[in-house]
Coordinates of C-alpha atoms in Angstrom, one line a residue:
X1 CA -8.7 -35.2 -1.2
X2 CA -8.6 -39.0 -1.9
X3 CA -6.8 -38.3 -5.1
X4 CA -4.3 -36.2 -3.2
X5 CA -3.6 -38.9 -0.6
X6 CA -3.2 -41.5 -3.4
X7 CA -0.7 -39.3 -5.1
X8 CA 1.1 -38.7 -1.8
X9 CA 1.4 -42.4 -1.1
X10 CA 2.9 -43.1 -4.5
X11 CA 5.2 -40.1 -4.3
X12 CA 8.8 -40.4 -3.3
X13 CA 9.8 -39.4 0.2
X14 CA 11.5 -36.2 -0.9
X15 CA 8.4 -34.5 -2.3
X16 CA 5.3 -32.8 -1.0
X17 CA 1.8 -32.4 -2.3
X18 CA 0.3 -28.9 -2.0
X19 CA -3.5 -29.1 -1.9
X20 CA -3.8 -25.4 -2.8
X21 CA -6.9 -23.1 -2.3
X22 CA -9.8 -25.0 -3.8
X23 CA -10.5 -28.5 -5.3
X24 CA -13.6 -27.4 -7.3
X25 CA -12.7 -27.0 -11.0
X26 CA -15.0 -24.0 -11.7
X27 CA -13.7 -22.1 -8.6
X28 CA -10.1 -22.9 -9.5
X29 CA -10.4 -21.4 -13.0
X30 CA -11.9 -18.1 -11.6
X31 CA -9.2 -17.9 -8.8
X32 CA -6.4 -18.6 -11.3
X33 CA -7.5 -15.6 -13.4
X34 CA -7.9 -13.4 -10.4
X35 CA -4.6 -14.2 -8.8
X36 CA -2.7 -14.0 -12.1
X37 CA -4.1 -10.5 -12.6
X38 CA -3.2 -9.5 -9.1
X39 CA 0.4 -10.9 -9.6
X40 CA 0.9 -8.9 -12.9
X41 CA -0.6 -5.8 -11.3
X42 CA 1.7 -6.1 -8.3
X43 CA 4.8 -6.4 -10.6
X44 CA 3.6 -3.5 -12.7
X45 CA 2.9 -1.2 -9.7
X46 CA 6.1 -1.9 -7.9
X47 CA 8.2 -1.7 -11.0
X48 CA 6.7 1.7 -11.7
X49 CA 7.5 2.9 -8.1
X50 CA 11.1 1.8 -8.3
X51 CA 11.7 3.3 -11.7
X52 CA 10.2 6.7 -10.6
X53 CA 12.3 6.8 -7.4
X54 CA 15.5 5.9 -9.4
X55 CA 14.9 8.4 -12.2
X56 CA 13.7 11.5 -10.4
X57 CA 16.0 13.4 -8.1
X58 CA 13.1 14.9 -6.1
X59 CA 12.2 11.4 -4.8
X60 CA 15.8 10.6 -3.6
X61 CA 14.9 11.1 0.0
X62 CA 15.1 8.6 2.9
X63 CA 11.3 8.0 2.9
X64 CA 11.3 7.1 -0.8
X65 CA 14.6 5.2 -0.5
X66 CA 12.9 2.8 1.9
X67 CA 9.8 2.7 -0.3
X68 CA 12.0 1.6 -3.2
X69 CA 13.4 -1.2 -1.0
X70 CA 9.9 -2.2 0.0
X71 CA 8.7 -2.3 -3.6
X72 CA 11.7 -4.5 -4.6
X73 CA 10.9 -6.8 -1.7
X74 CA 7.2 -7.0 -2.6
X75 CA 8.0 -8.1 -6.1
X76 CA 10.3 -10.8 -4.7
X77 CA 7.8 -11.7 -2.0
X78 CA 4.9 -12.3 -4.2
X79 CA 7.0 -14.1 -6.8
X80 CA 8.0 -16.7 -4.1
X81 CA 4.5 -17.8 -3.2
X82 CA 2.6 -17.1 -6.4
X83 CA 4.1 -19.8 -8.7
X84 CA 2.9 -22.7 -6.5
X85 CA -0.5 -21.0 -5.9
X86 CA -1.1 -20.7 -9.6
X87 CA 0.3 -24.2 -10.3
X88 CA -2.1 -25.6 -7.7
X89 CA -5.1 -23.8 -9.3
X90 CA -4.2 -24.9 -12.8
X91 CA -3.5 -28.6 -11.9
X92 CA -4.5 -29.4 -8.3
X93 CA -2.9 -30.9 -6.4
X94 CA 0.6 -29.6 -7.0
X95 CA 3.6 -31.8 -6.4
X96 CA 6.8 -30.0 -5.2
X97 CA 10.2 -31.6 -4.8
X98 CA 11.7 -31.4 -1.3
X99 CA 14.6 -29.2 -2.4
X100 CA 12.2 -26.7 -4.1
X101 CA 10.0 -26.7 -1.1
X102 CA 12.9 -25.9 1.2
X103 CA 14.1 -23.2 -1.2
X104 CA 10.7 -21.6 -1.2
X105 CA 10.6 -21.7 2.6
X106 CA 14.0 -20.1 2.8
X107 CA 13.1 -17.2 0.5
X108 CA 9.7 -16.7 2.2
X109 CA 11.2 -16.5 5.7
X110 CA 14.0 -14.2 4.5
X111 CA 11.6 -11.8 2.8
X112 CA 9.2 -11.9 5.8
X113 CA 11.9 -11.0 8.2
X114 CA 13.3 -8.3 5.9
X115 CA 9.8 -6.8 5.5
X116 CA 9.4 -6.6 9.3
X117 CA 12.7 -4.7 9.8
X118 CA 12.1 -2.4 6.8
X119 CA 8.7 -1.4 8.2
X120 CA 10.4 -0.6 11.5
X121 CA 13.0 1.4 9.6
X122 CA 10.3 3.4 7.9
X123 CA 8.6 4.1 11.2
X124 CA 11.9 5.3 12.6
X125 CA 12.4 7.6 9.6
X126 CA 9.0 9.2 10.3
X127 CA 9.9 9.6 14.0
X128 CA 13.1 11.4 13.2
X129 CA 11.3 13.6 10.6
X130 CA 8.5 14.7 13.0
X131 CA 10.1 14.6 16.4
X132 CA 13.7 15.6 15.5
X133 CA 13.4 17.6 12.3
X134 CA 16.6 19.7 12.9
X135 CA 18.7 16.5 13.2
X136 CA 16.9 14.7 10.3
X137 CA 19.7 15.4 7.7
X138 CA 22.3 14.0 10.1
X139 CA 20.4 11.0 11.6
X140 CA 18.9 9.9 8.2
X141 CA 21.9 10.7 6.0
X142 CA 22.5 8.3 3.0
X143 CA 25.1 6.1 4.9
X144 CA 22.6 5.5 7.7
X145 CA 19.7 4.7 5.3
X146 CA 21.9 2.3 3.3
X147 CA 23.0 0.7 6.6
X148 CA 19.5 0.2 7.8
X149 CA 18.4 -1.3 4.4
X150 CA 21.4 -3.6 4.2
X151 CA 21.0 -4.8 7.7
X152 CA 17.3 -5.6 7.0
X153 CA 18.2 -7.7 4.0
X154 CA 21.2 -9.5 5.6
X155 CA 19.3 -10.0 8.8
X156 CA 16.5 -11.7 7.0
X157 CA 18.9 -14.0 5.2
X158 CA 20.6 -14.9 8.4
X159 CA 17.4 -15.7 10.3
X160 CA 16.1 -17.7 7.4
X161 CA 19.3 -19.7 7.0
X162 CA 19.0 -20.8 10.7
X163 CA 15.3 -21.6 10.6
X164 CA 15.4 -23.3 7.3
X165 CA 18.4 -25.5 8.1
X166 CA 16.5 -26.7 11.3
X167 CA 13.4 -27.6 9.3
X168 CA 15.3 -29.2 6.5
X169 CA 17.1 -31.5 8.9
X170 CA 13.8 -33.0 10.1
X171 CA 12.4 -36.3 8.8
X172 CA 9.1 -36.5 7.1
X173 CA 6.9 -39.6 7.2
X174 CA 3.7 -40.9 5.5
X175 CA 1.7 -39.0 2.9
X176 CA 3.5 -35.7 2.6
X177 CA 0.3 -33.7 2.0
X178 CA 0.5 -29.9 2.9
X179 CA -3.0 -28.3 3.1
X180 CA -1.6 -25.0 1.9
X181 CA -0.7 -23.3 -1.3
X182 CA 3.0 -22.9 -0.4
X183 CA 5.6 -24.4 1.9
X184 CA 5.2 -22.7 5.2
X185 CA 6.7 -23.4 8.6
X186 CA 3.7 -24.7 10.5
X187 CA 2.5 -27.2 7.8
X188 CA 6.0 -28.6 7.5
X189 CA 6.4 -29.0 11.2
X190 CA 3.1 -30.8 11.4
X191 CA 4.3 -33.4 8.9
X192 CA 7.5 -34.2 10.7
X193 CA 7.9 -37.5 12.4
X194 CA 10.9 -36.5 14.5
X195 CA 11.3 -34.3 17.6
X196 CA 10.6 -30.7 16.7
X197 CA 11.1 -29.0 20.1
X198 CA 14.5 -27.5 19.1
X199 CA 13.1 -26.3 15.8
X200 CA 10.1 -24.7 17.5
X201 CA 12.4 -23.0 20.0
X202 CA 14.5 -21.5 17.2
X203 CA 11.3 -20.4 15.5
X204 CA 10.0 -18.8 18.7
X205 CA 13.3 -17.0 19.4
X206 CA 13.6 -15.6 15.9
X207 CA 9.9 -14.4 16.1
X208 CA 10.7 -12.6 19.3
X209 CA 13.9 -11.0 17.9
X210 CA 12.6 -10.1 14.4
X211 CA 8.9 -9.8 14.5
X212 CA 8.3 -8.5 18.1
X213 CA 11.4 -6.4 18.0
X214 CA 10.5 -4.6 14.8
X215 CA 6.9 -4.2 16.1
X216 CA 8.1 -2.6 19.3
X217 CA 10.4 -0.2 17.4
X218 CA 7.5 0.8 15.2
X219 CA 5.1 1.2 18.1
X220 CA 7.6 3.3 20.1
X221 CA 8.2 5.5 17.1
X222 CA 4.5 6.2 16.7
X223 CA 3.9 6.8 20.4
X224 CA 6.6 9.4 20.2
X225 CA 5.1 10.9 17.1
X226 CA 1.7 11.0 18.8
X227 CA 3.1 12.9 21.7
X228 CA 4.9 15.3 19.4
X229 CA 1.7 16.0 17.4
X230 CA -0.3 16.7 20.5
X231 CA 2.3 19.4 21.5
X232 CA 2.2 21.1 18.1
X233 CA 0.9 24.7 18.3
X234 CA -1.8 24.2 15.6
X235 CA -4.1 21.5 14.4
X236 CA -3.1 22.1 10.8
X237 CA 0.5 21.3 11.7
X238 CA -0.5 18.1 13.4
X239 CA -2.7 17.0 10.5
X240 CA 0.2 17.6 8.1
X241 CA 2.6 15.6 10.2
X242 CA 0.1 12.7 10.6
X243 CA -0.6 12.7 6.8
X244 CA 3.0 11.6 6.2
X245 CA 2.5 8.6 8.4
X246 CA -1.0 7.5 7.5
X247 CA 0.0 5.3 4.5
X248 CA 2.7 3.5 6.5
X249 CA 0.3 3.0 9.5
X250 CA -2.4 1.4 7.3
X251 CA 0.0 -1.1 5.6
X252 CA 1.9 -1.9 8.8
X253 CA -1.4 -2.3 10.7
X254 CA -2.8 -4.8 8.2
X255 CA 0.4 -6.8 8.0
X256 CA 1.1 -7.1 11.7
X257 CA -2.5 -7.7 12.6
X258 CA -2.9 -10.6 10.2
X259 CA 0.5 -12.2 11.0
X260 CA -0.1 -11.8 14.8
X261 CA -3.6 -13.4 14.6
X262 CA -2.3 -16.2 12.4
X263 CA 0.7 -17.2 14.3
X264 CA -0.3 -16.4 17.9
X265 CA -3.7 -17.9 18.4
X266 CA -4.0 -21.2 20.3
X267 CA -3.6 -24.4 18.2
X268 CA -7.0 -25.8 19.4
X269 CA -8.8 -23.2 17.3
X270 CA -6.5 -23.5 14.3
X271 CA -8.3 -23.7 11.0
X272 CA -6.3 -24.6 7.8
X273 CA -8.9 -22.9 5.6
X274 CA -8.6 -19.7 7.7
X275 CA -4.8 -20.0 7.6
X276 CA -4.9 -20.0 3.8
X277 CA -7.2 -17.0 3.6
X278 CA -5.0 -15.0 6.0
X279 CA -1.9 -16.1 4.0
X280 CA -3.5 -14.8 0.9
X281 CA -4.0 -11.4 2.6
X282 CA -0.4 -10.9 3.5
X283 CA 1.3 -12.7 0.6
X284 CA -1.0 -11.5 -2.3
X285 CA -3.4 -8.7 -1.3
X286 CA -1.0 -6.6 0.7
X287 CA 1.8 -6.5 -1.9
X288 CA -0.8 -5.5 -4.5
X289 CA -2.3 -2.7 -2.4
X290 CA 0.9 -1.3 -0.8
X291 CA 2.0 0.8 -3.9
X292 CA -1.4 2.4 -4.1
X293 CA -1.6 3.2 -0.3
X294 CA 2.1 4.3 -0.1
X295 CA 2.9 6.1 -3.3
X296 CA 0.2 6.5 -5.8
X297 CA -1.7 8.7 -3.3
X298 CA 1.4 10.7 -2.4
X299 CA 1.5 14.2 -3.8
X300 CA 5.2 14.1 -4.7
X301 CA 4.8 10.8 -6.6
X302 CA 1.6 12.0 -8.4
X303 CA 3.5 15.2 -9.4
X304 CA 6.3 13.2 -10.8
X305 CA 3.9 10.9 -12.7
X306 CA 2.1 13.8 -14.2
X307 CA 5.4 15.4 -15.3
X308 CA 6.8 12.1 -16.8

């Protein structure tokens, strides 16, 4: 820590020092190998999913279209945070120029917002498939699917542009030490020596619109699905319907639970070490596990892989 503060005091005003996950050399070496393996595994899994969806006509359905978008997002998502995480483990602390930090923040916020809306779109797809099956070909036709996906990506970019511009306009004083492994909103706001009320208001409004809005859409979809399942004539039909939602529910539940706990708990019980652990869950662990939960346990995908 003393070495980090000394580096920060000598650094120019337009750079930040990322402390990373651990300062112990032996632990850093082990974590570097683990996270590098997880990164490569994530890229391999998601590349496989995208290639299967693009090359097999039987997977060109709305559910797999959104899965393909999610896999592309996961590869981008993990590639935004992993470089500084690995750099901090190989040579802690990691010095990041101001422009690079803001660029990382922009991409992270954009992909986070896009992921929220994509998860909501996937929940809506399951709602239409189970609750309105006769209208499914019309309501989830290719034009609608492309529109939902495009609005998710563009909406994420728009929200990120507004939030990042507010944070980039702040002034940062003193030793610019971020006790994190990437440039996140809260650590940067804590370092600012200017009034951050407007920036916090923008952050709050965007969280309500994107995060809470997408969560409400997903919850409403699954409440309707639950009611439809309870009205089905046989238990077998209900189990079959729920089996198509189980993967999405698991990944969505983990993602929203971790993010809600991390960003909504009171500041007086805030723990930077806990923040970093939770950040690892939704920036590293979830992208690595999503392909397994979503696709590799899916019968159609397994059939395609066996026939490839």
